Amino acid sequence: GRGRAVLRTDLRLPLVRQVPMKDIDFRVTGELRDAQSDRLVPGRVIAAPVLTVAADPAQLRLSGAGTLGILPFDAAWTQPLGLAAEAGSRIEGRATLDAAGLADLGVALPAGLVAGAGPATVTIDLPRGAPPRLQLSSDLTGLRLAIRELGWSKPAATPGRLDLTADLGSPPRVDRLAIEAPGLSARGRLTLRPGGGLDRATFDQAVVGRWFQGGVVLTGQGAGRPPGIEITGGRLDLRAMPRTDGPRPRGPAGPPIPVRLDRLEVSDTIALTGLTGRFSRAGGLNGDFTARVNGAAAITGEVVPAPGGSAIRIRSQDAGGVMAAAGIFARARGGVLDLTLTPGDTPGETMGDARVTNLTVRDMPVLAALLNAISVVGLIEQLNAQGLVFAEAQARFRLIPEGVEIRRASAVGASLGVSMEGIYDQARRRIRLQGVISPVYLLNGIGAILTRRGEGLFGFNYRVRGPVDAPEVSVNPLSILTPGMFRELFRGPAPQLGN
């Protein structure tokens, strides 16, 4: 290094021949002014207007305020003397942490991750013949952090914890990066490009709010461009995802996001497992995926932006298998499913629309009880043999943590038409359903233009109530005398959860 030294030295030794080193004692005190060194941290200039000097037979110590590159610090450099000198030296103290200072050290974090400035504790070990080793920790006060792609941010005044261990070679390498802040916990490592900038950040453990826990990989795309993101496994809960009302984030959307999830929670009883897909952030989250419902029936799906979050469209060539796997209905076979789920108006609420074609229903005790109540013997036999075929079934429903509200549903076939509305109370495993059952729907279905889908010109009002495994079925035989056009006048209000 260079600078101007003003020093005082006290030297003590016996005035004899061949004085051994252990008998020599000295004390050096003073100052180095306008000090600079580009050797302590290769490629980085350490500069200070004034450094305090202290030396004795054990060590040499320089301390004071200065800069490492552009990173301000108040630190001390200590070089052991004697046999301990081979271990190298160390810089330790406090620094002002910001994105520009880290980037100047070669630790270039993803764009937008860090803003503002805050204090940090820094230690740099300077071993002989090896790259410097940086250890940095901060409580993050004064720093604003944001990961736009995950919908997470931390205000400057909110404390947290950052721990970083890096090899300041060429290029630098971050072997350990741990971030703890409200709503985020992440542990991983970074590699940096030879010319500077992020190469790859791998977080084996990342927790975001209550909605994501798993692995994330960020890949640098060059200066001024958002990093590429890959989800490498874990669990995501759609019910707890933050709402995205308001303007979309500005700036480039970045490359598509490959996703592999062990489990995607849709509701308390429905999960998509083994999900793989590829998503884009252009205009909001959108993309395609494949998965299995609760580890069983295979589906394909699409995600598109929607008010309050993302809408999901699910399709399957095995509608019966999907409904059985979801625990909704285990008596159906075959059929083609088209299901759309959209965010509701309140947190944890999901609205759904479903359409199924060519569905076969067999051995359904509730339907058999309805047919028996209206004395349709042939259809009961058909139900218990090859099954009843419904050309089309539709349902509009609301999913909430307490259960399912069926707003309006219908199933129609040549032999039968059924309409339905009501609730499934998940906690108590009870149902309250009501609707109309219309036999010989192929002929009777002309009434569908005068009333609801699934109801013929003439039909029987029914109610199903009680435990899911053994509900009570009741039919009003006199309701056949009320033509479809007048049925709405006598229909009772649909049950709702909480009522």
Coordinates of C-alpha atoms in Angstrom, one line a residue:
G1 CA 0.0 0.0 0.0
R2 CA 1.0 3.6 0.0
G3 CA 0.3 6.7 2.2
R4 CA 2.2 8.9 4.6
A5 CA 3.1 7.5 8.0
V6 CA 3.6 9.3 11.3
L7 CA 4.8 6.7 13.8
R8 CA 6.4 6.3 17.2
T9 CA 8.3 3.2 17.9
D10 CA 9.5 1.9 21.3
L11 CA 12.1 -0.9 20.9
R12 CA 13.4 -3.0 23.8
L13 CA 16.1 -5.6 23.6
P14 CA 19.2 -6.7 25.7
L15 CA 22.5 -5.4 24.5
V16 CA 24.2 -8.7 23.9
R17 CA 25.4 -10.7 21.0
Q18 CA 22.9 -12.8 19.0
V19 CA 19.7 -11.6 20.6
P20 CA 16.9 -14.3 20.2
M21 CA 13.6 -13.0 18.8
K22 CA 11.7 -13.9 21.9
D23 CA 13.8 -11.3 23.8
I24 CA 13.0 -8.5 21.4
D25 CA 10.0 -6.4 22.3
F26 CA 8.5 -3.4 20.4
R27 CA 5.5 -1.2 20.3
V28 CA 4.5 0.9 17.3
T29 CA 1.8 3.6 17.4
G30 CA 0.8 6.3 15.0
E31 CA -1.2 7.1 11.9
L32 CA -1.3 6.4 8.2
R33 CA -2.7 9.3 6.2
D34 CA -4.2 9.1 2.7
A35 CA -3.7 5.3 2.8
Q36 CA -4.5 3.1 -0.2
S37 CA -4.0 -0.5 -1.1
D38 CA -5.0 -2.6 -4.1
R39 CA -3.2 -5.7 -2.8
L40 CA -5.1 -6.6 0.3
V41 CA -8.3 -7.5 -1.7
P42 CA -7.1 -8.0 -5.3
G43 CA -9.0 -6.0 -7.8
R44 CA -10.5 -3.7 -5.1
V45 CA -9.0 -0.5 -3.7
I46 CA -9.1 0.0 0.0
A47 CA -8.7 3.7 0.8
A48 CA -8.9 5.7 4.1
P49 CA -8.0 9.4 4.9
V50 CA -6.6 8.3 8.3
L51 CA -5.8 4.9 9.8
T52 CA -4.6 4.3 13.3
V53 CA -1.5 2.1 13.4
A54 CA -0.6 -0.3 16.3
A55 CA 2.0 -3.1 16.2
D56 CA 3.7 -5.4 18.6
P57 CA 5.5 -8.7 18.2
A58 CA 2.1 -10.5 18.0
Q59 CA 0.4 -8.5 15.3
L60 CA 0.1 -5.4 13.1
R61 CA -3.3 -3.6 13.3
L62 CA -4.6 -0.8 11.1
S63 CA -8.1 0.7 11.9
G64 CA -10.3 3.5 10.9
A65 CA -13.0 4.6 8.4
G66 CA -12.7 4.3 4.7
T67 CA -14.0 2.5 1.6
L68 CA -13.6 -0.9 0.1
G69 CA -14.3 -0.1 -3.5
I70 CA -17.3 2.1 -3.1
L71 CA -18.5 0.3 0.0
P72 CA -18.0 2.6 3.1
F73 CA -16.6 0.9 6.2
D74 CA -15.3 1.4 9.7
A75 CA -13.0 -1.5 10.2
A76 CA -9.7 -2.9 11.3
W77 CA -7.1 -4.9 9.4
T78 CA -5.1 -7.3 11.5
Q79 CA -1.9 -9.2 10.3
P80 CA -0.5 -11.7 12.8
L81 CA 3.3 -11.6 13.0
G82 CA 5.8 -14.4 13.6
L83 CA 4.8 -18.0 12.9
A84 CA 1.1 -17.0 12.8
A85 CA 1.7 -14.8 9.8
E86 CA 1.3 -17.7 7.4
A87 CA -2.4 -17.9 8.2
G88 CA -3.0 -14.6 6.5
S89 CA -4.7 -11.5 7.7
R90 CA -8.3 -10.3 8.4
I91 CA -10.5 -7.2 7.9
E92 CA -13.4 -6.9 10.2
G93 CA -15.8 -4.1 11.1
R94 CA -19.0 -2.4 10.0
A95 CA -20.0 -1.3 6.6
T96 CA -22.9 0.5 4.9
L97 CA -24.7 -2.1 2.8
D98 CA -26.4 -1.2 -0.5
A99 CA -26.9 -2.8 -3.9
A100 CA -24.2 -0.7 -5.5
G101 CA -21.6 -1.6 -2.9
L102 CA -22.3 -5.3 -3.2
A103 CA -22.2 -5.1 -7.0
D104 CA -18.8 -3.3 -6.8
L105 CA -17.5 -6.2 -4.8
G106 CA -18.8 -8.5 -7.5
V107 CA -21.8 -9.8 -5.5
A108 CA -24.5 -8.6 -8.0
L109 CA -27.9 -9.5 -6.7
P110 CA -31.0 -9.7 -8.9
A111 CA -32.3 -6.4 -10.1
G112 CA -34.8 -4.8 -7.7
L113 CA -34.0 -7.1 -4.9
V114 CA -32.2 -4.5 -2.7
A115 CA -32.8 -0.7 -2.4
G116 CA -31.8 1.8 0.2
A117 CA -28.9 1.4 2.6
G118 CA -28.4 -0.3 6.0
P119 CA -25.6 -1.3 8.4
A120 CA -23.8 -4.6 8.1
T121 CA -21.1 -6.5 10.0
V122 CA -18.3 -7.5 7.6
T123 CA -15.4 -9.9 8.0
I124 CA -12.9 -10.5 5.2
D125 CA -10.3 -13.3 5.7
L126 CA -7.2 -12.8 3.5
P127 CA -5.4 -16.2 3.4
R128 CA -2.1 -16.4 1.7
G129 CA -2.3 -17.9 -1.8
A130 CA -6.1 -18.1 -1.8
P131 CA -9.0 -15.7 -2.7
P132 CA -10.4 -13.4 0.1
R133 CA -13.3 -14.8 2.0
L134 CA -16.2 -12.5 2.8
Q135 CA -18.7 -13.0 5.7
L136 CA -21.5 -10.4 5.9
S137 CA -24.5 -10.1 8.2
S138 CA -27.2 -7.4 8.6
D139 CA -30.5 -6.8 10.4
L140 CA -31.7 -5.2 7.1
T141 CA -32.9 -2.1 8.8
G142 CA -32.9 0.7 6.2
L143 CA -33.0 -1.7 3.3
R144 CA -36.0 -2.2 1.1
L145 CA -36.2 -5.7 -0.3
A146 CA -38.5 -6.9 -3.0
I147 CA -39.0 -10.1 -5.2
R148 CA -41.5 -9.0 -7.7
E149 CA -41.9 -12.4 -9.2
L150 CA -43.0 -13.8 -5.8
G151 CA -45.2 -10.9 -4.9
W152 CA -43.1 -10.2 -1.7
S153 CA -41.5 -7.1 -0.3
K154 CA -40.0 -5.7 2.9
P155 CA -40.2 -2.0 3.9
A156 CA -37.0 -0.2 4.9
A157 CA -38.1 0.2 8.5
T158 CA -38.9 -3.5 9.0
P159 CA -36.0 -5.5 10.5
G160 CA -34.9 -9.0 9.3
R161 CA -31.7 -10.9 8.9
L162 CA -29.2 -11.4 6.0
D163 CA -26.2 -13.7 6.3
L164 CA -23.8 -14.1 3.3
T165 CA -20.6 -16.0 2.9
A166 CA -18.6 -15.4 -0.4
D167 CA -15.4 -16.3 -2.1
L168 CA -14.1 -13.0 -3.6
G169 CA -12.1 -14.8 -6.4
S170 CA -12.6 -14.2 -10.1
P171 CA -15.5 -14.6 -10.5
P172 CA -16.8 -14.2 -6.9
R173 CA -19.0 -17.0 -5.6
V174 CA -21.6 -16.8 -2.8
D175 CA -21.5 -20.2 -1.0
R176 CA -24.2 -19.3 1.5
L177 CA -27.0 -16.7 1.3
A178 CA -29.7 -16.7 4.0
I179 CA -32.5 -14.2 4.2
E180 CA -35.1 -14.0 7.0
A181 CA -37.8 -11.3 7.0
P182 CA -41.5 -11.2 7.6
G183 CA -43.1 -13.3 4.9
L184 CA -39.9 -14.7 3.5
S185 CA -37.3 -17.3 4.5
A186 CA -34.7 -18.4 1.9
R187 CA -31.4 -20.3 2.1
G188 CA -29.2 -20.9 -0.9
R189 CA -26.1 -20.0 -2.9
L190 CA -25.1 -17.9 -5.9
T191 CA -22.6 -18.0 -8.7
L192 CA -21.6 -14.9 -10.5
R193 CA -20.4 -14.3 -14.1
P194 CA -16.7 -13.4 -14.8
G195 CA -17.7 -10.0 -16.1
G196 CA -20.0 -9.4 -13.1
G197 CA -23.7 -10.0 -12.7
L198 CA -25.8 -13.0 -11.6
D199 CA -25.1 -16.3 -13.1
R200 CA -27.3 -18.6 -11.0
A201 CA -28.9 -18.4 -7.6
T202 CA -30.1 -21.7 -6.1
F203 CA -32.4 -21.7 -3.1
D204 CA -33.0 -25.2 -1.9
Q205 CA -35.2 -23.9 0.9
A206 CA -37.6 -21.0 0.3
V207 CA -40.7 -20.1 2.2
V208 CA -42.9 -17.3 1.0
G209 CA -45.8 -16.3 3.3
R210 CA -48.2 -19.2 4.0
W211 CA -48.5 -20.1 0.3
F212 CA -45.2 -21.5 -0.9
Q213 CA -42.5 -23.7 0.4
G214 CA -40.0 -25.4 -1.9
G215 CA -37.0 -24.9 -4.1
V216 CA -36.3 -21.9 -6.4
V217 CA -33.6 -21.2 -9.0
L218 CA -32.9 -17.7 -10.4
T219 CA -30.8 -17.4 -13.5
G220 CA -29.3 -14.1 -14.6
Q221 CA -30.4 -12.7 -18.0
G222 CA -28.0 -9.8 -18.2
A223 CA -27.9 -6.2 -17.0
G224 CA -31.3 -4.5 -16.7
R225 CA -33.3 -7.7 -17.3
P226 CA -35.2 -9.7 -14.6
P227 CA -33.8 -13.1 -13.7
G228 CA -35.2 -16.3 -15.0
I229 CA -37.1 -18.3 -12.4
E230 CA -37.5 -22.1 -12.0
I231 CA -39.6 -23.8 -9.3
T232 CA -37.9 -27.1 -8.6
G233 CA -40.3 -28.7 -6.1
G234 CA -42.3 -28.1 -3.0
R235 CA -45.8 -27.1 -2.1
L236 CA -48.0 -24.1 -3.2
D237 CA -51.4 -23.2 -1.6
L238 CA -53.7 -21.3 -3.9
R239 CA -56.0 -20.3 -1.0
A240 CA -53.2 -18.3 0.7
M241 CA -51.7 -16.6 -2.3
P242 CA -51.7 -12.8 -2.1
R243 CA -54.3 -11.1 -4.2
T244 CA -53.0 -9.1 -7.2
D245 CA -55.6 -6.4 -7.5
G246 CA -54.3 -3.1 -8.9
P247 CA -51.9 -2.3 -11.8
R248 CA -49.6 -5.0 -13.2
P249 CA -45.8 -4.6 -12.4
R250 CA -44.0 -2.6 -15.1
G251 CA -40.9 -3.6 -16.9
P252 CA -40.0 -6.7 -18.9
A253 CA -41.7 -9.9 -17.8
G254 CA -38.7 -12.2 -18.1
P255 CA -38.4 -15.6 -19.6
P256 CA -41.0 -18.4 -19.1
I257 CA -41.0 -20.1 -15.7
P258 CA -40.6 -23.9 -15.6
V259 CA -42.4 -25.3 -12.6
R260 CA -42.3 -28.7 -10.8
L261 CA -44.5 -28.9 -7.7
D262 CA -45.0 -31.9 -5.4
R263 CA -48.4 -30.5 -4.4
L264 CA -50.7 -27.6 -5.3
E265 CA -53.4 -27.1 -2.7
V266 CA -56.7 -26.0 -4.3
S267 CA -59.0 -26.6 -1.3
D268 CA -58.9 -28.6 2.0
T269 CA -59.8 -31.8 0.1
I270 CA -58.5 -31.1 -3.5
A271 CA -54.8 -31.0 -4.4
L272 CA -52.9 -31.4 -7.7
T273 CA -49.9 -33.6 -7.3
G274 CA -46.8 -34.1 -9.5
L275 CA -47.5 -30.9 -11.3
T276 CA -45.2 -29.9 -14.1
G277 CA -45.7 -26.8 -16.3
R278 CA -44.3 -23.7 -17.9
F279 CA -45.6 -20.2 -17.2
S280 CA -45.2 -16.7 -18.4
R281 CA -45.4 -13.4 -16.4
A282 CA -46.4 -11.3 -19.4
G283 CA -49.6 -9.5 -18.3
G284 CA -49.9 -11.7 -15.3
L285 CA -49.3 -15.4 -14.6
N286 CA -50.3 -17.6 -17.4
G287 CA -49.3 -21.0 -18.8
D288 CA -50.0 -24.7 -19.2
F289 CA -49.5 -27.7 -16.9
T290 CA -50.2 -31.4 -16.3
A291 CA -50.9 -33.0 -12.9
R292 CA -52.9 -35.6 -11.1
V293 CA -55.8 -35.0 -8.8
N294 CA -54.9 -36.2 -5.3
G295 CA -52.3 -38.5 -6.9
A296 CA -54.9 -40.3 -9.0
A297 CA -56.7 -39.0 -12.2
A298 CA -54.6 -37.2 -14.8
I299 CA -55.5 -33.7 -15.9
T300 CA -54.2 -30.9 -18.1
G301 CA -54.7 -27.3 -17.2
E302 CA -54.2 -23.6 -18.1
V303 CA -53.6 -20.6 -15.9
V304 CA -54.6 -17.1 -17.0
P305 CA -54.7 -13.7 -15.3
A306 CA -57.9 -12.8 -13.6
P307 CA -59.1 -10.0 -11.2
G308 CA -57.7 -10.8 -7.8
G309 CA -55.2 -13.5 -8.9
S310 CA -55.2 -16.2 -11.5
A311 CA -57.9 -18.4 -13.0
I312 CA -57.3 -22.1 -13.6
R313 CA -58.9 -24.2 -16.4
I314 CA -58.7 -27.9 -15.9
R315 CA -59.6 -30.6 -18.5
S316 CA -59.6 -34.4 -18.3
Q317 CA -60.7 -37.3 -20.5
D318 CA -61.7 -39.1 -17.2
A319 CA -64.3 -36.9 -15.5
G320 CA -65.5 -39.7 -13.3
G321 CA -61.9 -40.5 -12.1
V322 CA -61.3 -36.8 -11.4
M323 CA -64.5 -36.5 -9.3
A324 CA -63.7 -39.7 -7.4
A325 CA -60.1 -38.6 -6.7
A326 CA -61.4 -35.2 -5.5
G327 CA -63.8 -37.0 -3.1
I328 CA -66.7 -35.3 -4.8
F329 CA -68.5 -38.2 -6.4
A330 CA -67.3 -41.8 -6.6
R331 CA -70.2 -43.3 -8.6
A332 CA -69.4 -41.8 -12.1
R333 CA -67.4 -43.4 -14.9
G334 CA -65.8 -41.8 -18.0
G335 CA -66.8 -38.5 -19.4
V336 CA -65.0 -35.4 -20.5
L337 CA -64.4 -32.6 -17.9
D338 CA -63.9 -28.9 -18.5
L339 CA -63.6 -27.0 -15.1
T340 CA -62.7 -23.4 -14.5
L341 CA -61.7 -22.0 -11.0
T342 CA -61.4 -18.2 -10.4
P343 CA -60.6 -16.2 -7.3
G344 CA -63.6 -15.1 -5.3
D345 CA -64.2 -11.7 -3.7
T346 CA -62.8 -12.7 -0.3
P347 CA -59.6 -14.5 0.7
G348 CA -59.8 -18.3 0.6
E349 CA -62.9 -18.2 -1.7
T350 CA -62.9 -19.8 -5.1
M351 CA -65.6 -19.8 -7.7
G352 CA -66.1 -22.7 -10.0
D353 CA -67.8 -23.6 -13.3
A354 CA -67.8 -27.2 -14.5
R355 CA -69.1 -29.0 -17.6
V356 CA -69.0 -32.8 -18.2
T357 CA -70.2 -34.7 -21.3
N358 CA -71.0 -38.4 -21.7
L359 CA -70.9 -39.3 -18.1
T360 CA -72.1 -42.7 -16.8
V361 CA -73.5 -43.0 -13.2
R362 CA -73.9 -46.4 -11.5
D363 CA -74.9 -47.7 -8.1
M364 CA -75.8 -44.3 -6.7
P365 CA -78.1 -44.9 -3.6
V366 CA -79.4 -41.3 -3.5
L367 CA -80.5 -41.3 -7.1
A368 CA -82.0 -44.7 -6.7
A369 CA -84.0 -43.5 -3.8
L370 CA -85.3 -40.5 -5.9
L371 CA -86.2 -42.8 -8.8
N372 CA -87.9 -45.2 -6.3
A373 CA -89.9 -42.3 -4.8
I374 CA -91.3 -41.4 -8.2
S375 CA -91.8 -45.1 -9.2
V376 CA -89.5 -45.2 -12.2
V377 CA -88.6 -48.9 -12.0
G378 CA -86.9 -49.3 -15.3
L379 CA -84.4 -46.5 -14.6
I380 CA -83.6 -48.0 -11.2
E381 CA -82.7 -51.3 -13.0
Q382 CA -80.6 -49.4 -15.6
L383 CA -78.8 -47.4 -12.8
N384 CA -77.8 -50.7 -11.1
A385 CA -76.8 -52.5 -14.2
Q386 CA -74.9 -50.7 -17.0
G387 CA -75.6 -47.2 -15.5
L388 CA -77.4 -44.1 -16.6
V389 CA -75.8 -42.0 -19.2
F390 CA -75.9 -38.2 -19.0
A391 CA -75.1 -36.4 -22.2
E392 CA -74.2 -33.3 -20.3
A393 CA -73.8 -32.1 -16.7
Q394 CA -73.1 -28.5 -15.6
A395 CA -72.4 -26.9 -12.2
R396 CA -71.7 -23.5 -10.8
F397 CA -70.3 -23.6 -7.3
R398 CA -68.4 -21.7 -4.6
L399 CA -65.4 -23.3 -2.7
I400 CA -64.6 -21.9 0.8
P401 CA -62.8 -23.5 3.8
E402 CA -66.1 -24.5 5.3
G403 CA -67.2 -26.5 2.3
V404 CA -69.0 -26.2 -1.1
E405 CA -72.0 -24.2 -2.1
I406 CA -73.6 -25.5 -5.3
R407 CA -75.2 -22.4 -6.8
R408 CA -76.8 -24.2 -9.8
A409 CA -76.2 -27.6 -11.3
S410 CA -77.9 -29.9 -13.8
A411 CA -77.4 -33.3 -15.5
V412 CA -79.4 -34.3 -18.6
G413 CA -79.7 -37.5 -20.6
A414 CA -82.3 -39.2 -22.8
S415 CA -83.8 -40.9 -19.8
L416 CA -83.5 -38.4 -17.0
G417 CA -82.9 -34.7 -16.2
V418 CA -81.9 -33.5 -12.7
S419 CA -81.3 -30.0 -11.4
M420 CA -79.6 -29.3 -8.0
E421 CA -78.5 -26.5 -5.6
G422 CA -77.4 -26.7 -2.0
I423 CA -74.4 -27.1 0.2
Y424 CA -71.8 -29.6 1.4
D425 CA -70.7 -28.9 5.0
Q426 CA -67.2 -30.2 5.0
A427 CA -66.5 -30.0 8.8
R428 CA -69.7 -32.0 9.7
R429 CA -69.8 -34.0 6.5
R430 CA -73.4 -33.2 5.9
I431 CA -75.4 -32.1 2.8
R432 CA -78.5 -30.1 2.1
L433 CA -79.5 -30.3 -1.5
Q434 CA -82.7 -29.5 -3.4
G435 CA -83.9 -29.5 -7.0
V436 CA -86.1 -31.2 -9.6
I437 CA -85.9 -34.6 -11.1
S438 CA -87.6 -35.0 -14.6
P439 CA -88.0 -38.6 -16.1
V440 CA -88.1 -39.2 -19.8
Y441 CA -86.1 -36.1 -20.4
L442 CA -85.8 -36.6 -24.1
L443 CA -89.5 -35.8 -24.5
N444 CA -90.1 -33.9 -21.3
G445 CA -87.1 -31.7 -21.8
I446 CA -89.0 -29.2 -23.9
G447 CA -89.7 -27.6 -20.6
A448 CA -86.1 -26.6 -20.3
I449 CA -86.8 -23.5 -22.4
L450 CA -89.3 -22.4 -19.7
T451 CA -87.3 -23.3 -16.6
R452 CA -83.8 -24.3 -15.5
R453 CA -81.4 -26.6 -17.3
G454 CA -82.1 -30.2 -16.2
E455 CA -85.8 -29.6 -15.5
G456 CA -88.5 -30.8 -17.9
L457 CA -91.9 -29.3 -18.4
F458 CA -93.1 -31.7 -15.7
G459 CA -90.9 -32.8 -12.8
F460 CA -90.8 -33.7 -9.1
N461 CA -89.3 -31.4 -6.5
Y462 CA -86.9 -33.3 -4.1
R463 CA -84.7 -32.6 -1.1
V464 CA -81.7 -34.5 0.2
R465 CA -80.4 -33.8 3.7
G466 CA -78.3 -35.3 6.4
P467 CA -74.9 -37.2 6.7
V468 CA -73.1 -37.7 3.4
D469 CA -73.0 -41.5 3.9
A470 CA -76.7 -41.8 4.7
P471 CA -78.8 -38.8 3.8
E472 CA -82.6 -38.6 3.9
V473 CA -84.4 -38.3 0.6
S474 CA -87.8 -36.7 0.2
V475 CA -89.9 -36.1 -2.9
N476 CA -93.1 -34.0 -3.3
P477 CA -95.3 -36.0 -5.7
L478 CA -97.8 -33.2 -6.1
S479 CA -95.1 -31.0 -7.6
I480 CA -95.6 -32.8 -10.9
L481 CA -98.7 -30.7 -11.2
T482 CA -96.7 -27.5 -11.3
P483 CA -95.5 -26.9 -14.9
G484 CA -92.0 -25.7 -15.4
M485 CA -93.0 -22.1 -16.2
F486 CA -94.5 -21.6 -12.7
R487 CA -91.9 -23.7 -10.8
E488 CA -89.8 -20.7 -9.8
L489 CA -92.8 -19.2 -7.9
F490 CA -92.8 -22.1 -5.5
R491 CA -89.1 -22.9 -5.3
G492 CA -87.6 -22.3 -1.8
P493 CA -84.4 -20.4 -1.3
A494 CA -81.2 -22.4 -1.8
P495 CA -79.3 -23.4 1.4
Q496 CA -76.1 -21.5 2.1
L497 CA -73.1 -22.3 4.3
G498 CA -73.4 -20.6 7.7
N499 CA -77.2 -20.6 7.6

